[in-house]
């Protein structure tokens, strides 16, 4: 156990020199008495609330509940507003700024008199960004997930945000619903604070944070507006104070076993393909090497047990009532490392001791899974030598082995302009190819990967096609969409060489993605290819361009992902 003089903040407040005197003077300026903060753990609350992020609109209030817990446990809370990454509004994509929030998190924790951190997020990129930064900073840290919104509702039908947005937009394009129905759907799809209540990227990554051991047990699935969410926030504030005294740093929690368990859980949830990129990046910050092959190897032995949209039938609110993540993990104990430590200070096994499942359709038993293998497959072949991924659990099974002629779009603007053009001759057997949408080409690897199906095919009843891109797609999306093709076309990856009419073979059972063009012809095309001009000339975009890694490496900045330590600042 630490003594008060061992606290990191003691270097700012506890000494007897000019700088310590100055720091105490400014604390009085802030209105704090000495007994309120001296000798107590200073807890930084990093809050991603903003007026433009609907997933986090309640986090201003939750921060007050976190503070209550910190005060009650004898700590001293300080709230820091940090960048908000809103999947809904930020363009071209918040993925472009994930590493910026990670940098801000790391440097705030390093440069201020903070002994421990409470990280508040939930919308897709905020969770990995906060955890990446905290892992690099190395302080005791606990994550407070924003929680899923309530179920949507329309004309008696339960709706899932994202998933049903895509579904009904296609129905509107197909002419089966009109503007009146669409206006009603606008009011019913997302009707409370909180992130998407499907098993999209937000629910996937907050669940990953929980199984990594960085949240209190059961925290990730609590609906955002449930009173249990208030209590969890306060309890998290109290717990971080204990973690500081115990010197339970994030590095003592995030080991190889934790990341293996996170992959297992994401796959059993039928989680978002985005988790592949984020977990690789997060593990890199912990000094642990993860690869696409780790995901594929684990996927072959992990069943999908969470029957949640888009790969299943239910929503996160149902998942919570069915037992939440502890309930799911209680059915995977033989695949987990139960002896590793979590933020509770106790082994993972202790967190699952009282876990129960209350609905066997929402959280399936092992002998009746949603799918016998994990919901994400890793593909390789001459079209994706660095790998690609597909969420095959959310695709038409008939398309998982398919060969068809390519119809190529050079960027998203090209796709939007031409996708409904009858002159392209697109049929249900065609393979739609989108390039120029990767980490550099997007820029930022936007969620363009669920390419729209041409209107004339929607009118004929077609609802899925094979689609291939170097983009990502929303975790709420679905379909036979091959994503994250690496290396991307912008750097001369094979996707840049595909031409209209080339035959492409997708074979998920054998994990292959093959362009049926001989190597001599590909070499001829490669010699004719020239690199596109840089997207950015200055600023953060230029920094991003110079240092971003490819999808199979986690899309982190190379200078953040590499090993090495930075010195603690001199508080004097």
Short mmCIF file of N, CA and C in Angstrom, two decimals, residues 195-353:
data_model
loop_
_atom_site.label_atom_id
_atom_site.label_comp_id
_atom_site.label_asym_id
_atom_site.label_seq_id
_atom_site.Cartn_x
_atom_site.Cartn_y
_atom_site.Cartn_z
N UNK A 195 -24.93 4.81 -26.52
CA UNK A 195 -24.43 4.41 -27.83
C UNK A 195 -25.34 3.35 -28.43
N UNK A 196 -25.03 2.93 -29.66
CA UNK A 196 -25.88 1.97 -30.37
C UNK A 196 -26.14 0.74 -29.52
N UNK A 197 -27.40 0.29 -29.53
CA UNK A 197 -27.80 -0.85 -28.69
C UNK A 197 -27.78 -2.17 -29.44
N UNK A 198 -27.23 -2.15 -30.65
CA UNK A 198 -26.90 -3.38 -31.36
C UNK A 198 -25.47 -3.78 -30.97
N UNK A 199 -25.01 -4.92 -31.47
CA UNK A 199 -23.62 -5.31 -31.20
C UNK A 199 -22.73 -4.67 -32.26
N UNK A 200 -22.80 -3.33 -32.28
CA UNK A 200 -21.93 -2.55 -33.14
C UNK A 200 -20.57 -2.36 -32.49
N UNK A 201 -19.80 -1.43 -33.03
CA UNK A 201 -18.45 -1.22 -32.50
C UNK A 201 -18.49 -0.72 -31.07
N UNK A 202 -19.45 0.14 -30.73
CA UNK A 202 -19.51 0.68 -29.37
C UNK A 202 -19.72 -0.43 -28.35
N UNK A 203 -20.75 -1.25 -28.53
CA UNK A 203 -21.01 -2.34 -27.58
C UNK A 203 -19.87 -3.36 -27.58
N UNK A 204 -19.30 -3.58 -28.76
CA UNK A 204 -18.18 -4.53 -28.85
C UNK A 204 -16.99 -4.05 -28.05
N UNK A 205 -16.63 -2.77 -28.21
CA UNK A 205 -15.42 -2.27 -27.56
C UNK A 205 -15.61 -2.03 -26.07
N UNK A 206 -16.79 -1.62 -25.64
CA UNK A 206 -17.00 -1.49 -24.19
C UNK A 206 -17.02 -2.87 -23.54
N UNK A 207 -17.54 -3.87 -24.25
CA UNK A 207 -17.48 -5.24 -23.74
C UNK A 207 -16.04 -5.73 -23.68
N UNK A 208 -15.26 -5.36 -24.70
CA UNK A 208 -13.84 -5.72 -24.68
C UNK A 208 -13.14 -5.09 -23.48
N UNK A 209 -13.47 -3.81 -23.20
CA UNK A 209 -12.88 -3.14 -22.04
C UNK A 209 -13.22 -3.88 -20.76
N UNK A 210 -14.46 -4.38 -20.67
CA UNK A 210 -14.85 -5.11 -19.45
C UNK A 210 -14.08 -6.41 -19.31
N UNK A 211 -14.00 -7.20 -20.36
CA UNK A 211 -13.31 -8.48 -20.22
C UNK A 211 -11.80 -8.28 -20.07
N UNK A 212 -11.27 -7.19 -20.60
CA UNK A 212 -9.85 -6.88 -20.35
C UNK A 212 -9.59 -6.66 -18.87
N UNK A 213 -10.65 -6.36 -18.12
CA UNK A 213 -10.51 -6.15 -16.69
C UNK A 213 -10.47 -4.69 -16.30
N UNK A 214 -10.90 -3.79 -17.19
CA UNK A 214 -10.75 -2.36 -16.95
C UNK A 214 -12.04 -1.67 -16.52
N UNK A 215 -13.15 -2.42 -16.38
CA UNK A 215 -14.38 -1.87 -15.83
C UNK A 215 -14.81 -2.71 -14.63
N UNK A 216 -15.72 -2.18 -13.87
CA UNK A 216 -16.36 -3.00 -12.85
C UNK A 216 -17.17 -4.10 -13.53
N UNK A 217 -17.33 -5.26 -12.91
CA UNK A 217 -18.06 -6.36 -13.54
C UNK A 217 -19.48 -5.96 -13.92
N UNK A 218 -19.85 -6.28 -15.16
CA UNK A 218 -21.20 -6.02 -15.65
C UNK A 218 -21.43 -4.62 -16.16
N UNK A 219 -20.41 -3.75 -16.13
CA UNK A 219 -20.61 -2.33 -16.44
C UNK A 219 -21.01 -2.09 -17.89
N UNK A 220 -20.48 -2.86 -18.82
CA UNK A 220 -20.59 -2.52 -20.24
C UNK A 220 -22.01 -2.60 -20.78
N UNK A 221 -22.84 -3.47 -20.22
CA UNK A 221 -24.17 -3.69 -20.82
C UNK A 221 -25.29 -2.93 -20.12
N UNK A 222 -24.99 -2.17 -19.07
CA UNK A 222 -26.03 -1.43 -18.37
C UNK A 222 -26.57 -0.33 -19.29
N UNK A 223 -27.88 -0.27 -19.53
CA UNK A 223 -28.41 0.82 -20.37
C UNK A 223 -28.05 2.19 -19.79
N UNK A 224 -27.80 3.11 -20.69
CA UNK A 224 -27.28 4.42 -20.29
C UNK A 224 -28.18 5.15 -19.31
N UNK A 225 -29.50 4.96 -19.42
CA UNK A 225 -30.43 5.72 -18.59
C UNK A 225 -30.92 4.93 -17.38
N UNK A 226 -30.44 3.72 -17.21
CA UNK A 226 -30.84 2.90 -16.06
C UNK A 226 -30.19 3.45 -14.79
N UNK A 227 -30.89 3.40 -13.67
CA UNK A 227 -30.31 3.89 -12.42
C UNK A 227 -29.08 3.09 -12.02
N UNK A 228 -28.98 1.85 -12.48
CA UNK A 228 -27.78 1.06 -12.21
C UNK A 228 -26.55 1.71 -12.83
N UNK A 229 -26.74 2.47 -13.91
CA UNK A 229 -25.62 3.15 -14.54
C UNK A 229 -25.09 4.27 -13.64
N UNK A 230 -25.99 4.97 -12.96
CA UNK A 230 -25.59 5.98 -11.97
C UNK A 230 -24.74 5.33 -10.88
N UNK A 231 -25.23 4.21 -10.37
CA UNK A 231 -24.53 3.55 -9.27
C UNK A 231 -23.17 3.01 -9.71
N UNK A 232 -23.11 2.49 -10.94
CA UNK A 232 -21.83 2.00 -11.46
C UNK A 232 -20.81 3.12 -11.58
N UNK A 233 -21.25 4.30 -12.02
CA UNK A 233 -20.34 5.44 -12.15
C UNK A 233 -19.77 5.83 -10.79
N UNK A 234 -20.63 5.90 -9.78
CA UNK A 234 -20.16 6.25 -8.44
C UNK A 234 -19.23 5.17 -7.89
N UNK A 235 -19.58 3.91 -8.11
CA UNK A 235 -18.73 2.82 -7.62
C UNK A 235 -17.37 2.81 -8.32
N UNK A 236 -17.35 3.19 -9.59
CA UNK A 236 -16.07 3.28 -10.32
C UNK A 236 -15.20 4.38 -9.73
N UNK A 237 -15.83 5.51 -9.38
CA UNK A 237 -15.08 6.59 -8.74
C UNK A 237 -14.48 6.16 -7.42
N UNK A 238 -15.24 5.39 -6.66
CA UNK A 238 -14.71 4.90 -5.38
C UNK A 238 -13.58 3.90 -5.61
N UNK A 239 -13.74 3.04 -6.59
CA UNK A 239 -12.76 1.98 -6.80
C UNK A 239 -11.40 2.52 -7.27
N UNK A 240 -11.39 3.57 -8.08
CA UNK A 240 -10.10 4.07 -8.57
C UNK A 240 -9.25 4.59 -7.42
N UNK A 241 -9.87 5.09 -6.37
CA UNK A 241 -9.10 5.54 -5.21
C UNK A 241 -8.38 4.36 -4.57
N UNK A 242 -9.08 3.24 -4.43
CA UNK A 242 -8.43 2.05 -3.90
C UNK A 242 -7.32 1.55 -4.79
N UNK A 243 -7.52 1.62 -6.10
CA UNK A 243 -6.49 1.18 -7.04
C UNK A 243 -5.21 2.00 -6.89
N UNK A 244 -5.36 3.31 -6.64
CA UNK A 244 -4.18 4.15 -6.47
C UNK A 244 -3.41 3.73 -5.22
N UNK A 245 -4.12 3.57 -4.11
CA UNK A 245 -3.43 3.16 -2.87
C UNK A 245 -2.76 1.80 -3.04
N UNK A 246 -3.40 0.90 -3.82
CA UNK A 246 -2.85 -0.44 -4.04
C UNK A 246 -1.78 -0.47 -5.13
N UNK A 247 -1.58 0.64 -5.82
CA UNK A 247 -0.66 0.73 -6.96
C UNK A 247 -1.02 -0.30 -8.02
N UNK A 248 -2.33 -0.45 -8.27
CA UNK A 248 -2.81 -1.38 -9.28
C UNK A 248 -2.86 -0.63 -10.61
N UNK A 249 -1.73 -0.63 -11.31
CA UNK A 249 -1.61 0.11 -12.55
C UNK A 249 -2.23 -0.67 -13.71
N UNK A 250 -2.43 0.02 -14.82
CA UNK A 250 -3.05 -0.59 -15.99
C UNK A 250 -2.16 -1.70 -16.55
N UNK A 251 -0.84 -1.55 -16.41
CA UNK A 251 0.07 -2.56 -16.94
C UNK A 251 -0.05 -3.88 -16.19
N UNK A 252 -0.48 -3.84 -14.94
CA UNK A 252 -0.65 -5.07 -14.17
C UNK A 252 -1.92 -5.82 -14.55
N UNK A 253 -2.78 -5.17 -15.32
CA UNK A 253 -4.04 -5.77 -15.76
C UNK A 253 -3.96 -6.24 -17.21
N UNK A 254 -3.34 -5.41 -18.06
CA UNK A 254 -3.32 -5.69 -19.50
C UNK A 254 -2.11 -6.53 -19.88
N UNK A 255 -2.27 -7.84 -19.81
CA UNK A 255 -1.20 -8.75 -20.24
C UNK A 255 -1.69 -9.57 -21.44
N UNK A 256 -0.88 -10.50 -21.90
CA UNK A 256 -1.25 -11.30 -23.07
C UNK A 256 -2.55 -12.06 -22.86
N UNK A 257 -2.74 -12.55 -21.63
CA UNK A 257 -3.96 -13.31 -21.34
C UNK A 257 -5.20 -12.42 -21.48
N UNK A 258 -5.09 -11.17 -21.03
CA UNK A 258 -6.23 -10.25 -21.12
C UNK A 258 -6.64 -10.03 -22.57
N UNK A 259 -5.67 -9.83 -23.43
CA UNK A 259 -6.00 -9.58 -24.85
C UNK A 259 -6.53 -10.84 -25.53
N UNK A 260 -6.01 -11.99 -25.16
CA UNK A 260 -6.56 -13.24 -25.70
C UNK A 260 -8.01 -13.41 -25.29
N UNK A 261 -8.31 -13.07 -24.04
CA UNK A 261 -9.70 -13.17 -23.57
C UNK A 261 -10.59 -12.14 -24.25
N UNK A 262 -10.03 -10.97 -24.56
CA UNK A 262 -10.81 -9.95 -25.27
C UNK A 262 -11.18 -10.44 -26.66
N UNK A 263 -10.24 -11.06 -27.37
CA UNK A 263 -10.55 -11.61 -28.69
C UNK A 263 -11.63 -12.69 -28.57
N UNK A 264 -11.46 -13.58 -27.61
CA UNK A 264 -12.45 -14.64 -27.39
C UNK A 264 -13.84 -14.05 -27.19
N UNK A 265 -13.92 -13.03 -26.38
CA UNK A 265 -15.21 -12.43 -26.06
C UNK A 265 -15.82 -11.72 -27.26
N UNK A 266 -15.02 -10.95 -27.98
CA UNK A 266 -15.52 -10.25 -29.17
C UNK A 266 -16.10 -11.25 -30.16
N UNK A 267 -15.42 -12.36 -30.33
CA UNK A 267 -15.90 -13.38 -31.28
C UNK A 267 -17.16 -14.06 -30.78
N UNK A 268 -17.24 -14.34 -29.48
CA UNK A 268 -18.43 -14.97 -28.92
C UNK A 268 -19.63 -14.04 -28.96
N UNK A 269 -19.37 -12.74 -28.97
CA UNK A 269 -20.44 -11.75 -29.07
C UNK A 269 -20.92 -11.56 -30.50
N UNK A 270 -20.18 -12.10 -31.49
CA UNK A 270 -20.47 -11.75 -32.88
C UNK A 270 -20.20 -10.28 -33.10
N UNK A 271 -19.08 -9.79 -32.52
CA UNK A 271 -18.81 -8.37 -32.44
C UNK A 271 -18.33 -7.75 -33.74
N UNK A 272 -18.10 -6.47 -33.67
CA UNK A 272 -17.74 -5.65 -34.82
C UNK A 272 -16.36 -6.00 -35.36
N UNK A 273 -16.23 -5.95 -36.68
CA UNK A 273 -14.92 -6.13 -37.32
C UNK A 273 -13.94 -5.04 -36.92
N UNK A 274 -14.45 -3.87 -36.52
CA UNK A 274 -13.56 -2.79 -36.09
C UNK A 274 -12.72 -3.19 -34.89
N UNK A 275 -13.21 -4.13 -34.09
CA UNK A 275 -12.46 -4.56 -32.91
C UNK A 275 -11.11 -5.16 -33.29
N UNK A 276 -11.01 -5.72 -34.49
CA UNK A 276 -9.74 -6.30 -34.92
C UNK A 276 -8.66 -5.21 -34.96
N UNK A 277 -8.98 -4.10 -35.61
CA UNK A 277 -8.02 -2.99 -35.70
C UNK A 277 -7.72 -2.42 -34.31
N UNK A 278 -8.77 -2.18 -33.53
CA UNK A 278 -8.58 -1.51 -32.24
C UNK A 278 -7.80 -2.37 -31.25
N UNK A 279 -8.11 -3.65 -31.18
CA UNK A 279 -7.40 -4.50 -30.22
C UNK A 279 -5.93 -4.68 -30.60
N UNK A 280 -5.64 -4.75 -31.89
CA UNK A 280 -4.23 -4.81 -32.31
C UNK A 280 -3.50 -3.55 -31.87
N UNK A 281 -4.14 -2.39 -32.05
CA UNK A 281 -3.52 -1.13 -31.63
C UNK A 281 -3.38 -1.06 -30.11
N UNK A 282 -4.41 -1.45 -29.39
CA UNK A 282 -4.37 -1.39 -27.93
C UNK A 282 -3.29 -2.32 -27.38
N UNK A 283 -3.21 -3.52 -27.94
CA UNK A 283 -2.19 -4.46 -27.48
C UNK A 283 -0.79 -3.91 -27.74
N UNK A 284 -0.61 -3.24 -28.87
CA UNK A 284 0.68 -2.64 -29.16
C UNK A 284 1.10 -1.64 -28.11
N UNK A 285 0.14 -0.88 -27.58
CA UNK A 285 0.45 0.08 -26.52
C UNK A 285 0.85 -0.63 -25.22
N UNK A 286 0.42 -1.87 -25.08
CA UNK A 286 0.79 -2.66 -23.90
C UNK A 286 2.05 -3.48 -24.13
N UNK A 287 2.68 -3.28 -25.29
CA UNK A 287 3.90 -4.03 -25.59
C UNK A 287 3.64 -5.47 -25.97
N UNK A 288 2.43 -5.75 -26.46
CA UNK A 288 2.03 -7.11 -26.80
C UNK A 288 1.70 -7.17 -28.28
N UNK A 289 2.22 -8.16 -28.96
CA UNK A 289 2.01 -8.30 -30.39
C UNK A 289 0.78 -9.14 -30.67
N UNK A 290 -0.20 -8.55 -31.37
CA UNK A 290 -1.36 -9.29 -31.86
C UNK A 290 -1.36 -9.20 -33.38
N UNK A 291 -1.86 -10.23 -34.02
CA UNK A 291 -1.95 -10.23 -35.48
C UNK A 291 -3.32 -10.73 -35.91
N UNK A 292 -3.62 -10.57 -37.19
CA UNK A 292 -4.87 -11.10 -37.73
C UNK A 292 -4.98 -12.59 -37.51
N UNK A 293 -3.86 -13.27 -37.56
CA UNK A 293 -3.90 -14.72 -37.39
C UNK A 293 -4.33 -15.13 -35.99
N UNK A 294 -4.03 -14.29 -35.00
CA UNK A 294 -4.51 -14.59 -33.64
C UNK A 294 -6.03 -14.60 -33.60
N UNK A 295 -6.64 -13.66 -34.31
CA UNK A 295 -8.10 -13.61 -34.35
C UNK A 295 -8.66 -14.84 -35.05
N UNK A 296 -8.06 -15.20 -36.18
CA UNK A 296 -8.58 -16.34 -36.93
C UNK A 296 -8.41 -17.64 -36.17
N UNK A 297 -7.28 -17.80 -35.51
CA UNK A 297 -7.04 -19.04 -34.74
C UNK A 297 -8.04 -19.18 -33.61
N UNK A 298 -8.29 -18.08 -32.89
CA UNK A 298 -9.25 -18.14 -31.79
C UNK A 298 -10.67 -18.32 -32.32
N UNK A 299 -10.98 -17.69 -33.46
CA UNK A 299 -12.33 -17.80 -34.02
C UNK A 299 -12.72 -19.24 -34.31
N UNK A 300 -11.76 -20.06 -34.66
CA UNK A 300 -12.07 -21.44 -35.04
C UNK A 300 -12.47 -22.31 -33.85
N UNK A 301 -12.23 -21.82 -32.63
CA UNK A 301 -12.61 -22.63 -31.47
C UNK A 301 -13.62 -21.94 -30.55
N UNK A 302 -14.08 -20.75 -30.93
CA UNK A 302 -15.01 -20.00 -30.08
C UNK A 302 -16.37 -19.92 -30.77
N UNK A 303 -17.44 -20.38 -30.13
CA UNK A 303 -18.77 -20.26 -30.72
C UNK A 303 -19.35 -18.87 -30.48
N UNK A 304 -20.28 -18.47 -31.32
CA UNK A 304 -21.03 -17.23 -31.10
C UNK A 304 -22.23 -17.56 -30.22
N UNK A 305 -22.28 -16.93 -29.05
CA UNK A 305 -23.35 -17.21 -28.09
C UNK A 305 -24.32 -16.04 -27.92
N UNK A 306 -23.91 -14.84 -28.30
CA UNK A 306 -24.77 -13.66 -28.13
C UNK A 306 -25.66 -13.50 -29.36
N UNK A 307 -26.95 -13.64 -29.16
CA UNK A 307 -27.92 -13.57 -30.25
C UNK A 307 -28.42 -12.12 -30.38
N UNK A 308 -27.50 -11.25 -30.80
CA UNK A 308 -27.75 -9.81 -30.83
C UNK A 308 -27.57 -9.29 -32.25
N UNK A 309 -28.42 -8.38 -32.66
CA UNK A 309 -28.29 -7.78 -33.98
C UNK A 309 -26.94 -7.07 -34.12
N UNK A 310 -26.36 -7.05 -35.33
CA UNK A 310 -26.94 -7.45 -36.61
C UNK A 310 -26.82 -8.93 -36.94
N UNK A 311 -26.06 -9.70 -36.16
CA UNK A 311 -25.90 -11.11 -36.46
C UNK A 311 -26.94 -11.98 -35.79
N UNK A 312 -27.80 -11.38 -34.96
CA UNK A 312 -28.81 -12.13 -34.23
C UNK A 312 -30.13 -11.39 -34.18
N UNK A 313 -30.90 -11.62 -33.09
CA UNK A 313 -32.27 -11.14 -33.04
C UNK A 313 -32.54 -10.08 -31.98
N UNK A 314 -31.72 -10.01 -30.94
CA UNK A 314 -32.03 -9.18 -29.79
C UNK A 314 -31.13 -7.94 -29.75
N UNK A 315 -31.31 -7.13 -28.69
CA UNK A 315 -30.56 -5.88 -28.53
C UNK A 315 -29.87 -5.85 -27.16
N UNK A 316 -29.04 -4.84 -26.95
CA UNK A 316 -28.23 -4.78 -25.73
C UNK A 316 -29.05 -4.69 -24.46
N UNK A 317 -30.19 -4.03 -24.50
CA UNK A 317 -31.05 -3.99 -23.32
C UNK A 317 -31.48 -5.40 -22.93
N UNK A 318 -31.82 -6.21 -23.95
CA UNK A 318 -32.17 -7.61 -23.68
C UNK A 318 -30.97 -8.38 -23.13
N UNK A 319 -29.79 -8.09 -23.68
CA UNK A 319 -28.56 -8.73 -23.22
C UNK A 319 -28.31 -8.43 -21.74
N UNK A 320 -28.55 -7.18 -21.35
CA UNK A 320 -28.38 -6.79 -19.95
C UNK A 320 -29.30 -7.58 -19.04
N UNK A 321 -30.58 -7.64 -19.41
CA UNK A 321 -31.54 -8.37 -18.58
C UNK A 321 -31.28 -9.88 -18.58
N UNK A 322 -30.65 -10.37 -19.64
CA UNK A 322 -30.35 -11.80 -19.73
C UNK A 322 -29.13 -12.21 -18.92
N UNK A 323 -28.41 -11.24 -18.38
CA UNK A 323 -27.22 -11.55 -17.59
C UNK A 323 -26.00 -10.77 -17.96
N UNK A 324 -26.08 -10.03 -19.08
CA UNK A 324 -24.97 -9.18 -19.48
C UNK A 324 -23.70 -9.95 -19.78
N UNK A 325 -22.61 -9.22 -19.83
CA UNK A 325 -21.34 -9.86 -20.18
C UNK A 325 -20.92 -10.91 -19.16
N UNK A 326 -21.11 -10.70 -17.84
CA UNK A 326 -20.77 -11.79 -16.91
C UNK A 326 -21.52 -13.08 -17.22
N UNK A 327 -22.79 -12.94 -17.63
CA UNK A 327 -23.55 -14.14 -18.00
C UNK A 327 -22.93 -14.85 -19.18
N UNK A 328 -22.57 -14.09 -20.22
CA UNK A 328 -21.93 -14.71 -21.38
C UNK A 328 -20.60 -15.35 -21.00
N UNK A 329 -19.77 -14.63 -20.22
CA UNK A 329 -18.46 -15.17 -19.85
C UNK A 329 -18.58 -16.43 -19.01
N UNK A 330 -19.68 -16.53 -18.24
CA UNK A 330 -19.87 -17.74 -17.42
C UNK A 330 -20.05 -18.99 -18.27
N UNK A 331 -20.35 -18.81 -19.55
CA UNK A 331 -20.49 -19.94 -20.47
C UNK A 331 -19.24 -20.16 -21.32
N UNK A 332 -18.19 -19.40 -21.01
CA UNK A 332 -16.93 -19.52 -21.76
C UNK A 332 -15.75 -19.78 -20.83
N UNK A 333 -15.99 -20.18 -19.61
CA UNK A 333 -14.93 -20.22 -18.60
C UNK A 333 -13.75 -21.10 -19.00
N UNK A 334 -14.01 -22.15 -19.75
CA UNK A 334 -12.92 -23.04 -20.16
C UNK A 334 -12.03 -22.40 -21.23
N UNK A 335 -12.49 -21.28 -21.83
CA UNK A 335 -11.72 -20.59 -22.87
C UNK A 335 -11.05 -19.32 -22.36
N UNK A 336 -11.23 -19.02 -21.07
CA UNK A 336 -10.72 -17.78 -20.49
C UNK A 336 -9.61 -18.05 -19.48
N UNK A 337 -8.86 -16.99 -19.19
CA UNK A 337 -7.81 -17.06 -18.18
C UNK A 337 -8.38 -16.47 -16.88
N UNK A 338 -8.93 -17.32 -16.06
CA UNK A 338 -9.72 -16.87 -14.91
C UNK A 338 -8.87 -16.37 -13.75
N UNK A 339 -7.58 -16.62 -13.79
CA UNK A 339 -6.73 -16.25 -12.65
C UNK A 339 -6.12 -14.86 -12.79
N UNK A 340 -6.35 -14.18 -13.90
CA UNK A 340 -5.72 -12.87 -14.08
C UNK A 340 -6.50 -11.79 -13.33
N UNK A 341 -5.80 -10.72 -12.98
CA UNK A 341 -6.35 -9.68 -12.12
C UNK A 341 -7.16 -8.67 -12.93
N UNK A 342 -8.15 -8.06 -12.32
CA UNK A 342 -8.94 -6.99 -12.93
C UNK A 342 -8.90 -5.76 -12.02
N UNK A 343 -9.62 -4.71 -12.41
CA UNK A 343 -9.65 -3.49 -11.59
C UNK A 343 -10.21 -3.74 -10.20
N UNK A 344 -10.91 -4.84 -10.00
CA UNK A 344 -11.43 -5.15 -8.67
C UNK A 344 -10.30 -5.50 -7.70
N UNK A 345 -9.12 -5.80 -8.24
CA UNK A 345 -8.02 -6.27 -7.41
C UNK A 345 -8.08 -7.76 -7.15
N UNK A 346 -9.08 -8.41 -7.76
CA UNK A 346 -9.27 -9.85 -7.58
C UNK A 346 -9.27 -10.55 -8.94
N UNK A 347 -9.14 -11.86 -8.97
CA UNK A 347 -9.13 -12.57 -10.25
C UNK A 347 -10.45 -12.45 -11.00
N UNK A 348 -10.38 -12.61 -12.31
CA UNK A 348 -11.57 -12.59 -13.14
C UNK A 348 -12.60 -13.61 -12.65
N UNK A 349 -12.14 -14.74 -12.18
CA UNK A 349 -13.05 -15.78 -11.70
C UNK A 349 -14.00 -15.26 -10.63
N UNK A 350 -13.51 -14.38 -9.77
CA UNK A 350 -14.35 -13.83 -8.70
C UNK A 350 -15.50 -13.01 -9.27
N UNK A 351 -15.26 -12.34 -10.38
CA UNK A 351 -16.29 -11.51 -11.00
C UNK A 351 -17.40 -12.36 -11.61
N UNK A 352 -17.11 -13.62 -11.87
CA UNK A 352 -18.08 -14.49 -12.53
C UNK A 352 -18.73 -15.47 -11.57
N UNK A 353 -18.36 -15.41 -10.30
CA UNK A 353 -18.82 -16.41 -9.33
C UNK A 353 -20.34 -16.45 -9.23
#
